[in-house]
CSV table of N, CA and C in Angstrom, one decimal:
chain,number,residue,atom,x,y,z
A,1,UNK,N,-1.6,-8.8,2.8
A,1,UNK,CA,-1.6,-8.0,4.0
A,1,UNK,C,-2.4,-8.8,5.1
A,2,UNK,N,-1.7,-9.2,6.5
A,2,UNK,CA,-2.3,-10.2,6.8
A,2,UNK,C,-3.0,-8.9,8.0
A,3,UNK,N,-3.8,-9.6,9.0
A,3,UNK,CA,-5.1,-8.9,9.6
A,3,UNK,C,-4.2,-7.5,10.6
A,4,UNK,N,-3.2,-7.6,11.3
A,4,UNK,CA,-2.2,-7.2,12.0
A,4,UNK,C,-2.4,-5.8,10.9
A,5,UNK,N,-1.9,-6.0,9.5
A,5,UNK,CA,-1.2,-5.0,8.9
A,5,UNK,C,-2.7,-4.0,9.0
A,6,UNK,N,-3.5,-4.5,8.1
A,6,UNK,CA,-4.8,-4.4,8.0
A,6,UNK,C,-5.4,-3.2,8.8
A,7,UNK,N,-5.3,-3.9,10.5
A,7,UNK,CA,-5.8,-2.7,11.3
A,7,UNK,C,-5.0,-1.4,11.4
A,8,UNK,N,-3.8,-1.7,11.1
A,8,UNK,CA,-2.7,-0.4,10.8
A,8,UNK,C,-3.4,0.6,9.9
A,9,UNK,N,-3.5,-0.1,9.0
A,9,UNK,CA,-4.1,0.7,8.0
A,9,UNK,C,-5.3,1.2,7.9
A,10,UNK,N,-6.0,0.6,8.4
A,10,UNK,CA,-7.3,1.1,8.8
A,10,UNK,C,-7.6,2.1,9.4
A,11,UNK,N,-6.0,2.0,10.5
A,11,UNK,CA,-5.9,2.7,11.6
A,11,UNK,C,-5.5,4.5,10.8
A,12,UNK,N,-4.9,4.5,10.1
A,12,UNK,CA,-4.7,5.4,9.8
A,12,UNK,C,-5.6,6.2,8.5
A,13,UNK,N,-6.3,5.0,8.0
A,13,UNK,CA,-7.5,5.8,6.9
A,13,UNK,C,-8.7,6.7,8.2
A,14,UNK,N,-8.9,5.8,9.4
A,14,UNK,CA,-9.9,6.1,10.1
A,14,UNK,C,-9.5,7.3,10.7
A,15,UNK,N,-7.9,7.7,11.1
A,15,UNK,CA,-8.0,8.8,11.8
A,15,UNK,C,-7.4,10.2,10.7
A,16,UNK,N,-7.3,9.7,9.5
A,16,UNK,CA,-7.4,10.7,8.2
A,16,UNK,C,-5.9,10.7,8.1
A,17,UNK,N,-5.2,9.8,8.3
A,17,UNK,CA,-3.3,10.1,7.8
A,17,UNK,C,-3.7,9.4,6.7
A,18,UNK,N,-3.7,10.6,5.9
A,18,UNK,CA,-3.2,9.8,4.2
A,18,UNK,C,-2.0,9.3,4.0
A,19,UNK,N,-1.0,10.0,4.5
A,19,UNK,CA,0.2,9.9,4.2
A,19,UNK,C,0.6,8.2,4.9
A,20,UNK,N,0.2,8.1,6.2
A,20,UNK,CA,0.4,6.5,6.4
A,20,UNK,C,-0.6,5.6,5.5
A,21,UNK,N,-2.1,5.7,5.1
A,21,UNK,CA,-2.3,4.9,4.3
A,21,UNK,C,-1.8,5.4,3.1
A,22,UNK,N,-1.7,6.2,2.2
A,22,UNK,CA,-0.7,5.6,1.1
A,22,UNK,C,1.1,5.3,1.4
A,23,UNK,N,1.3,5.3,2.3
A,23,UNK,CA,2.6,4.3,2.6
A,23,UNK,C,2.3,2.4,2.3
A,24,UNK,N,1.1,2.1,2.5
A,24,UNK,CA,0.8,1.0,1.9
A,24,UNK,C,0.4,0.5,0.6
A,25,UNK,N,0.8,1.7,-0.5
A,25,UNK,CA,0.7,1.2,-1.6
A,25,UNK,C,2.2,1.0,-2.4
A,26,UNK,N,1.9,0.5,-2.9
A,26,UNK,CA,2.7,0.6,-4.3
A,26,UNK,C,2.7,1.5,-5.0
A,27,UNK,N,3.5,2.5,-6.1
A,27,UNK,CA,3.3,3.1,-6.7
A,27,UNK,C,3.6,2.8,-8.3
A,28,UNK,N,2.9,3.4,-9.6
A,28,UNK,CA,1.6,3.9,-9.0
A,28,UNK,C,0.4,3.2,-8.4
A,29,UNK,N,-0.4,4.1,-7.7
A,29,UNK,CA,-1.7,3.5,-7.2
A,29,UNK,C,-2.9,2.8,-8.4
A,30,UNK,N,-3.5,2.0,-7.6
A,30,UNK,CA,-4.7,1.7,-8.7
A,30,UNK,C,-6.0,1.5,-7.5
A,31,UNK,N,-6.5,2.8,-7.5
A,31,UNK,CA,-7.8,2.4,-6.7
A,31,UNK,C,-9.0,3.0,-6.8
A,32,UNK,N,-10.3,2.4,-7.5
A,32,UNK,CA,-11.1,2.5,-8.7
A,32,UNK,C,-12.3,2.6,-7.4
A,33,UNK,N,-12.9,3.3,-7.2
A,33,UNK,CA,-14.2,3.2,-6.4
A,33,UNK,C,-15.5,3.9,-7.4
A,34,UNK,N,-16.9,3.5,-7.3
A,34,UNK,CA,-17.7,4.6,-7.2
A,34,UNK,C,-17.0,5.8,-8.6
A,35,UNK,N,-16.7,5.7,-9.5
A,35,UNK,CA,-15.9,6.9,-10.2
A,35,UNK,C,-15.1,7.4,-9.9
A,36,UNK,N,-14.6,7.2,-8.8
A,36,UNK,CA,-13.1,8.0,-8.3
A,36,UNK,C,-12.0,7.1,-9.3
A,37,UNK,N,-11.0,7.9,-9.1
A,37,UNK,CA,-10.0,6.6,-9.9
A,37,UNK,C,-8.8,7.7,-9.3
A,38,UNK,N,-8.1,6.9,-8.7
A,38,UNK,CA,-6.8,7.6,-7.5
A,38,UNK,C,-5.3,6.6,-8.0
A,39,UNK,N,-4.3,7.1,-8.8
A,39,UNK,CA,-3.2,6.9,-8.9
A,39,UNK,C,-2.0,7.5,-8.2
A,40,UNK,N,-2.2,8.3,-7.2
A,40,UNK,CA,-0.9,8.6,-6.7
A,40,UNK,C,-1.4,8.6,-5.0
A,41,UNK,N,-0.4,9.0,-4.6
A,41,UNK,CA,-0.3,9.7,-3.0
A,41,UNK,C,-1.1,11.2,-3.2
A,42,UNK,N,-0.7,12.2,-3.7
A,42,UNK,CA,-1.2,13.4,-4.2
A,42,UNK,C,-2.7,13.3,-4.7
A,43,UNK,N,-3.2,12.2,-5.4
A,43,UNK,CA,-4.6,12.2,-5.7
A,43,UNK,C,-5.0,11.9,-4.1
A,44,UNK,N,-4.8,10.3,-3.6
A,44,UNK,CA,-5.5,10.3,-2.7
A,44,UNK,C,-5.6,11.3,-1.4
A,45,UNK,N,-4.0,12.2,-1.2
A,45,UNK,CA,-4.7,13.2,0.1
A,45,UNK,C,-5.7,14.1,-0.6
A,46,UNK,N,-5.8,14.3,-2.2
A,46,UNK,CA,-6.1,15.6,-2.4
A,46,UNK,C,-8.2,14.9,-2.1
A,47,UNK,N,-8.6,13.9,-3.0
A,47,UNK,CA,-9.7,13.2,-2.8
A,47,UNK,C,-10.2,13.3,-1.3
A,48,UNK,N,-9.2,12.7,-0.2
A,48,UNK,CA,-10.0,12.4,1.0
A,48,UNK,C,-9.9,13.5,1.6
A,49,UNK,N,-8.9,14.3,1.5
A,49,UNK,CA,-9.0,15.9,2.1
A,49,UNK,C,-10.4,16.4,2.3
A,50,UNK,N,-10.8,16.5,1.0
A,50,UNK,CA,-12.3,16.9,-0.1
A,50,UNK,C,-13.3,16.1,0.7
A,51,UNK,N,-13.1,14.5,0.7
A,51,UNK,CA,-14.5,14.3,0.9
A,51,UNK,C,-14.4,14.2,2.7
A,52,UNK,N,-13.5,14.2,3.3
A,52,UNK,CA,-13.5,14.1,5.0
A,52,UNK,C,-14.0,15.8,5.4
A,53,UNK,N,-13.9,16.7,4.5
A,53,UNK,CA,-14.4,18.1,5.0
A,53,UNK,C,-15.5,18.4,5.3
A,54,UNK,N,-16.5,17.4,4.5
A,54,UNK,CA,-17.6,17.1,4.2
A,54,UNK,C,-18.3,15.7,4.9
A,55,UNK,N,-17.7,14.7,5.1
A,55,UNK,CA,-18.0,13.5,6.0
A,55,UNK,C,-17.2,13.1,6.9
A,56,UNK,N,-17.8,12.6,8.1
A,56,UNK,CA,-16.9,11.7,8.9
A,56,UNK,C,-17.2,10.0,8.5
A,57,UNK,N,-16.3,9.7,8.0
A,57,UNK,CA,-15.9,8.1,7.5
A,57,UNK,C,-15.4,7.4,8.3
A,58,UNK,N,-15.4,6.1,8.2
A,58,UNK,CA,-15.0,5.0,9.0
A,58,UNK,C,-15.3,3.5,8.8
A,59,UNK,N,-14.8,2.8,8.8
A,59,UNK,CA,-14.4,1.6,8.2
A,59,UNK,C,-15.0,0.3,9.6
A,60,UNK,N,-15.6,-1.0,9.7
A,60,UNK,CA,-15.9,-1.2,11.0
A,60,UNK,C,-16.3,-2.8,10.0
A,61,UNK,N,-14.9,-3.4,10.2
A,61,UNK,CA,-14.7,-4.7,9.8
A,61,UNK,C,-15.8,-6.2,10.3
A,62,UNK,N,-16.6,-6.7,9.3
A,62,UNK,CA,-16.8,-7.9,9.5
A,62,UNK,C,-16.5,-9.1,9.4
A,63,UNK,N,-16.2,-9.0,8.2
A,63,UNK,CA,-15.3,-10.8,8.0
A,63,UNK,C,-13.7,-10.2,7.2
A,64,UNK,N,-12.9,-11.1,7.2
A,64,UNK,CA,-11.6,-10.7,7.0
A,64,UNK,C,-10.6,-12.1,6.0
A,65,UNK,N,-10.5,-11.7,5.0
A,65,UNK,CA,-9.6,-12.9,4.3
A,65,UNK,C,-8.3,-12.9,3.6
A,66,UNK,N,-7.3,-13.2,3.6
A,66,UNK,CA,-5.9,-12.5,2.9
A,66,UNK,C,-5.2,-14.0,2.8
A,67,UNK,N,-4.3,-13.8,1.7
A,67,UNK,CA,-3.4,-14.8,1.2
A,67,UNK,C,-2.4,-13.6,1.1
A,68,UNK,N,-1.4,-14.0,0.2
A,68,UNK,CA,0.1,-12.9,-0.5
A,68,UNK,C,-0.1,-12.5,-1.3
A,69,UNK,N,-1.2,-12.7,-2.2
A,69,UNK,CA,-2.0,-11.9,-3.1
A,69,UNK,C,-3.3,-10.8,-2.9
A,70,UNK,N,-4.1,-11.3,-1.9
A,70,UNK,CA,-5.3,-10.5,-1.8
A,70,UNK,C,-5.9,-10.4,-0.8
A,71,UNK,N,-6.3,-9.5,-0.2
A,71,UNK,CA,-6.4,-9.2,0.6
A,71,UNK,C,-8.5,-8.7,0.7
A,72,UNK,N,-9.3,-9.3,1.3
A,72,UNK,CA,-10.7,-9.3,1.3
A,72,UNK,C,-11.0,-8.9,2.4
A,73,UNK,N,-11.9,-7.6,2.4
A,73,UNK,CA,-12.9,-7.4,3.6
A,73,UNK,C,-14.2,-7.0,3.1
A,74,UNK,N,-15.0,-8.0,3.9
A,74,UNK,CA,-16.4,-7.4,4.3
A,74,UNK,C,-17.0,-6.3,5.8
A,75,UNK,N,-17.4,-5.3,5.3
A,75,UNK,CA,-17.1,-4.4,6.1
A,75,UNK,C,-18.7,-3.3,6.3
A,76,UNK,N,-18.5,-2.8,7.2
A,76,UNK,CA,-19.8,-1.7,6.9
A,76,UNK,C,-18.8,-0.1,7.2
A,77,UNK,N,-19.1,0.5,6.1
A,77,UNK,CA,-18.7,2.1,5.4
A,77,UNK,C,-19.7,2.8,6.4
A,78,UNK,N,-19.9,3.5,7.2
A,78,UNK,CA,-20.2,5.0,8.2
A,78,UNK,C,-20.1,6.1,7.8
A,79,UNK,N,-20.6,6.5,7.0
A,79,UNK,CA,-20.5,8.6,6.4
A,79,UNK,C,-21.7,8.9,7.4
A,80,UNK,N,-21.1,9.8,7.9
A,80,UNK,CA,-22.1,10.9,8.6
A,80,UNK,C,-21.6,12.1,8.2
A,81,UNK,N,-22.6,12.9,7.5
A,81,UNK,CA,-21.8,14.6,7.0
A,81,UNK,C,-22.1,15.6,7.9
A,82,UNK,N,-20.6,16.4,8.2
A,82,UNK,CA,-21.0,17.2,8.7
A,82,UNK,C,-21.4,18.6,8.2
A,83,UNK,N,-21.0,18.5,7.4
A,83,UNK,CA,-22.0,19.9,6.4
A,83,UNK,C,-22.9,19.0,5.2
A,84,UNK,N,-23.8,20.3,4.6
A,84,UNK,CA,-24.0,19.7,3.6
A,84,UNK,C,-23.2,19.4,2.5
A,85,UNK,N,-23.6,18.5,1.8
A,85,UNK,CA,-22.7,17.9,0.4
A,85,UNK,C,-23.5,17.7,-0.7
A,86,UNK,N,-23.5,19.3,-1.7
A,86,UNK,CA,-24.8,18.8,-2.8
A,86,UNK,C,-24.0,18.4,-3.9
A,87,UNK,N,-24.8,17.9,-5.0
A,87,UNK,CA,-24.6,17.6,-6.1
A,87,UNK,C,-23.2,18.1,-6.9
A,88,UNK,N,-23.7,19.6,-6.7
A,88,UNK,CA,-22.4,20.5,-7.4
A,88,UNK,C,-21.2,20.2,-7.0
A,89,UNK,N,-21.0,20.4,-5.6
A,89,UNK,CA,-19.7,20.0,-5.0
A,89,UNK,C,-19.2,18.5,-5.3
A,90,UNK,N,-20.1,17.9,-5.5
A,90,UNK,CA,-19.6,16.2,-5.3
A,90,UNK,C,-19.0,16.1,-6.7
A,91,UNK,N,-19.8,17.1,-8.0
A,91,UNK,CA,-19.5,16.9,-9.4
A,91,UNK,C,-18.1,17.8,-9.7
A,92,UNK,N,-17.9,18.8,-9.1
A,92,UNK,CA,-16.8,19.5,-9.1
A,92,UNK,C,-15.1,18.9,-8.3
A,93,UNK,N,-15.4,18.0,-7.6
A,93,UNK,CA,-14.7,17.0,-7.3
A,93,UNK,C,-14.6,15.3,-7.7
A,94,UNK,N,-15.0,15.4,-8.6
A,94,UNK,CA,-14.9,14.1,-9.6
A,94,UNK,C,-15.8,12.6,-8.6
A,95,UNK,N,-15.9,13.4,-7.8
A,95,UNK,CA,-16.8,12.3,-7.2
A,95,UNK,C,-18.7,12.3,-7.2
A,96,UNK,N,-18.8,12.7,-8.7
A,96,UNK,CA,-20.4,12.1,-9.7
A,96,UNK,C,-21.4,10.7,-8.7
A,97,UNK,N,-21.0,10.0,-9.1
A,97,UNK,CA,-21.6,9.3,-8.4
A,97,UNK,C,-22.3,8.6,-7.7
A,98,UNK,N,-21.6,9.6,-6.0
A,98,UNK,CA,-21.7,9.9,-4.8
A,98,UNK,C,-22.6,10.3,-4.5
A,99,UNK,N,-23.8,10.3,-3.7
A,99,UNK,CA,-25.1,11.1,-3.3
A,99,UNK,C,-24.9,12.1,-2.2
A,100,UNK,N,-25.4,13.3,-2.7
A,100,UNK,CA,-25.7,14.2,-1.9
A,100,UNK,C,-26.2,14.0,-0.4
A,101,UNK,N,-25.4,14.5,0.4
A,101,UNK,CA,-26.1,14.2,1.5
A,101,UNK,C,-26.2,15.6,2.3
A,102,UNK,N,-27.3,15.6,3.7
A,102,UNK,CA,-27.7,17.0,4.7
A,102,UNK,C,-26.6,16.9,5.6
A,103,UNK,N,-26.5,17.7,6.4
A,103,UNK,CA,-25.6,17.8,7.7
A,103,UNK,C,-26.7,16.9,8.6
A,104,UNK,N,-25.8,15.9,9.1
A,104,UNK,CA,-26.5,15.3,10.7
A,104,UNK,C,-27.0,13.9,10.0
A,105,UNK,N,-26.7,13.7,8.5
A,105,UNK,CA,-27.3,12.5,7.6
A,105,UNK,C,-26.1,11.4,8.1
A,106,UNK,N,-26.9,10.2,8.3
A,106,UNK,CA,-26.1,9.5,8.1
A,106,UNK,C,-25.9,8.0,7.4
A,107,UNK,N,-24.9,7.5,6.5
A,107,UNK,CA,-25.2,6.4,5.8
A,107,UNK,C,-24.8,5.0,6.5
A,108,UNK,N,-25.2,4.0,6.5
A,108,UNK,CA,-24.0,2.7,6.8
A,108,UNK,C,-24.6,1.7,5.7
A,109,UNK,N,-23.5,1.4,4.8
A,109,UNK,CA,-23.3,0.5,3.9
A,109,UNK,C,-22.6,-0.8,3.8
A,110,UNK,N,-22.8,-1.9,3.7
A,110,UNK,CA,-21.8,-2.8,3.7
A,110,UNK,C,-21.2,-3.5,2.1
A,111,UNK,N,-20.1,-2.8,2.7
A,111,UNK,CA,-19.0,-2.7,1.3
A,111,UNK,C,-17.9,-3.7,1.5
A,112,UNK,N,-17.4,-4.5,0.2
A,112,UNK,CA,-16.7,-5.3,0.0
A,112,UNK,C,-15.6,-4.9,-0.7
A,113,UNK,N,-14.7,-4.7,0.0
A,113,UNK,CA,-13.4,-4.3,-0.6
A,113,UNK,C,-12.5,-4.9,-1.0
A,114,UNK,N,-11.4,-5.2,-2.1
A,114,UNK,CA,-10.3,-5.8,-2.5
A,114,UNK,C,-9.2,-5.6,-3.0
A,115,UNK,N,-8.3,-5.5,-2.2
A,115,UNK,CA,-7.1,-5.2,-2.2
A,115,UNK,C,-5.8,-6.1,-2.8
A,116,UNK,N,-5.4,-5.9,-4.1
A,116,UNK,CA,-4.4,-6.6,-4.5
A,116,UNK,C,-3.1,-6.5,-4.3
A,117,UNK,N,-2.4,-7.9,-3.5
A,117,UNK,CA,-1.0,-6.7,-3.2
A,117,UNK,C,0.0,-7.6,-3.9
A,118,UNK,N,1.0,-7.4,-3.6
A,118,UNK,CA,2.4,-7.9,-4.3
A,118,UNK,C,3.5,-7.2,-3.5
A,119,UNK,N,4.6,-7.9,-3.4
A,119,UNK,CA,5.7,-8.0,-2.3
A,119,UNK,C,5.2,-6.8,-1.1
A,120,UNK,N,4.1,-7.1,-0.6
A,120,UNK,CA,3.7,-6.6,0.7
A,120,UNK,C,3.4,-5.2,0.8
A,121,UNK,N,2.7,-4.5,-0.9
A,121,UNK,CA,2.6,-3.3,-1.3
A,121,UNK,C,0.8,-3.1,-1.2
A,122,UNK,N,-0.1,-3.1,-1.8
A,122,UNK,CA,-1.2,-2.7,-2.6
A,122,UNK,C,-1.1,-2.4,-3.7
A,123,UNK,N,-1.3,-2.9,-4.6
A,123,UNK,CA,-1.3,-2.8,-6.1
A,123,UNK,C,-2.7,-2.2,-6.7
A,124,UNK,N,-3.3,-2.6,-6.3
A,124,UNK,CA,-4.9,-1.9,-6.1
A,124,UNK,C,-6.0,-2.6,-5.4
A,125,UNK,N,-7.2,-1.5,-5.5
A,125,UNK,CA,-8.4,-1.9,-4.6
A,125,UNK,C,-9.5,-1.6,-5.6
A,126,UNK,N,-10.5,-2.2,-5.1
A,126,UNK,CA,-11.7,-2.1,-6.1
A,126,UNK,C,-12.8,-2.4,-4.9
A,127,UNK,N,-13.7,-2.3,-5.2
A,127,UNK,CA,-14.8,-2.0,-4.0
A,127,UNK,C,-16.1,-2.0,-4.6
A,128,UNK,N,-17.2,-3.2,-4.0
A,128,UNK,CA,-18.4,-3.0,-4.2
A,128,UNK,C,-19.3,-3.0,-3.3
A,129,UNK,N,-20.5,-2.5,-3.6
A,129,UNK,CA,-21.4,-2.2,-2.4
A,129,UNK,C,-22.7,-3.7,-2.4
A,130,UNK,N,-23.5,-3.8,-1.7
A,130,UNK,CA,-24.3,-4.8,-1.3
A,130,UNK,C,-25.6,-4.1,-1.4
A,131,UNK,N,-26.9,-4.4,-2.4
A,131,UNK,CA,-27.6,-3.2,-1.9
A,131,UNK,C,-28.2,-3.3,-1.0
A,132,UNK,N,-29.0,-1.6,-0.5
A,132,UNK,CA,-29.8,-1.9,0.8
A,132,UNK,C,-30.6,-3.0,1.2
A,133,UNK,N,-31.0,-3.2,2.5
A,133,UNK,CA,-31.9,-4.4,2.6
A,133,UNK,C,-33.2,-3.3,2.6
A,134,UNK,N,-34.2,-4.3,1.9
A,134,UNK,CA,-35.7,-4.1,1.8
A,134,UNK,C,-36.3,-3.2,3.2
A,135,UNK,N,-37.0,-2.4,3.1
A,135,UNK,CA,-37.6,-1.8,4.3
A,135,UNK,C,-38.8,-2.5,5.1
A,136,UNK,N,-38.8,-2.8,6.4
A,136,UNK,CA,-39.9,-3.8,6.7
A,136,UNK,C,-41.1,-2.6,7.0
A,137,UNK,N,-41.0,-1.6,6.7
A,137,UNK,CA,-42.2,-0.4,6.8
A,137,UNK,C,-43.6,-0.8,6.0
């Protein structure tokens, strides 16, 4: 997926069309985060439905690398919740874990994502986080 496609998709995880980002996979899906584990179109609207009700997300690219096989971003992840999101809820939607977060909270993480594709599909993504930097407090 070269950078062009990339922002497409971006474009459409960032403004919540599931349906255009899973038009970029392959089926079935393979996309393993955090304990989530999403194999269809139907999982992932049903997942982000769930957790966008609860966060506003957003994706805000740093480095960018792709061949015909794989597709690499370094990136910083944005959740701001707009309601609360406790434990319960996060466990009753298979998303364990996830940390609870307050309304008005907000995270930015820089996450490494990887996207495997094959004839110009996503075959899967896997995703790791970087931990926080040290506090200079």
């Amino acid at each position: 997926m070269n950078r062009d496609a990339y922002e497409r998709y971006l474009a459409c995880f960032n403004s919540k069309d599931y349906d255009g980002v899973a038009d970029f996979y392959a089926e079935p899906m393979k996309m393993d985060f955090f304990g989530v584990s999403i194999r269809s179109r139907e999982d992932l609207t049903r997942f982000y439905t769930f957790l966008h009700s609860y966060v506003k997300e957003s994706v805000r690219v740093l480095n960018f690398a792709a061949s015909d096989t794989l597709t690499a971003v370094d990136g910083i992840v944005r959740i701001e919740a707009i309601c609360d999101l406790t434990q319960d809820v996060l466990d009753a939607n298979g998303a364990s874990a996830f940390h609870p977060m307050e309304a008005g909270q907000i995270l930015e993480m820089r996450q490494f994502i990887f996207y495997t594709t094959k004839a110009g599909k996503i075959v899967q993504t896997e995703c790791a986080l970087m931990p926080p930097e040290p506090s200079n407090i």
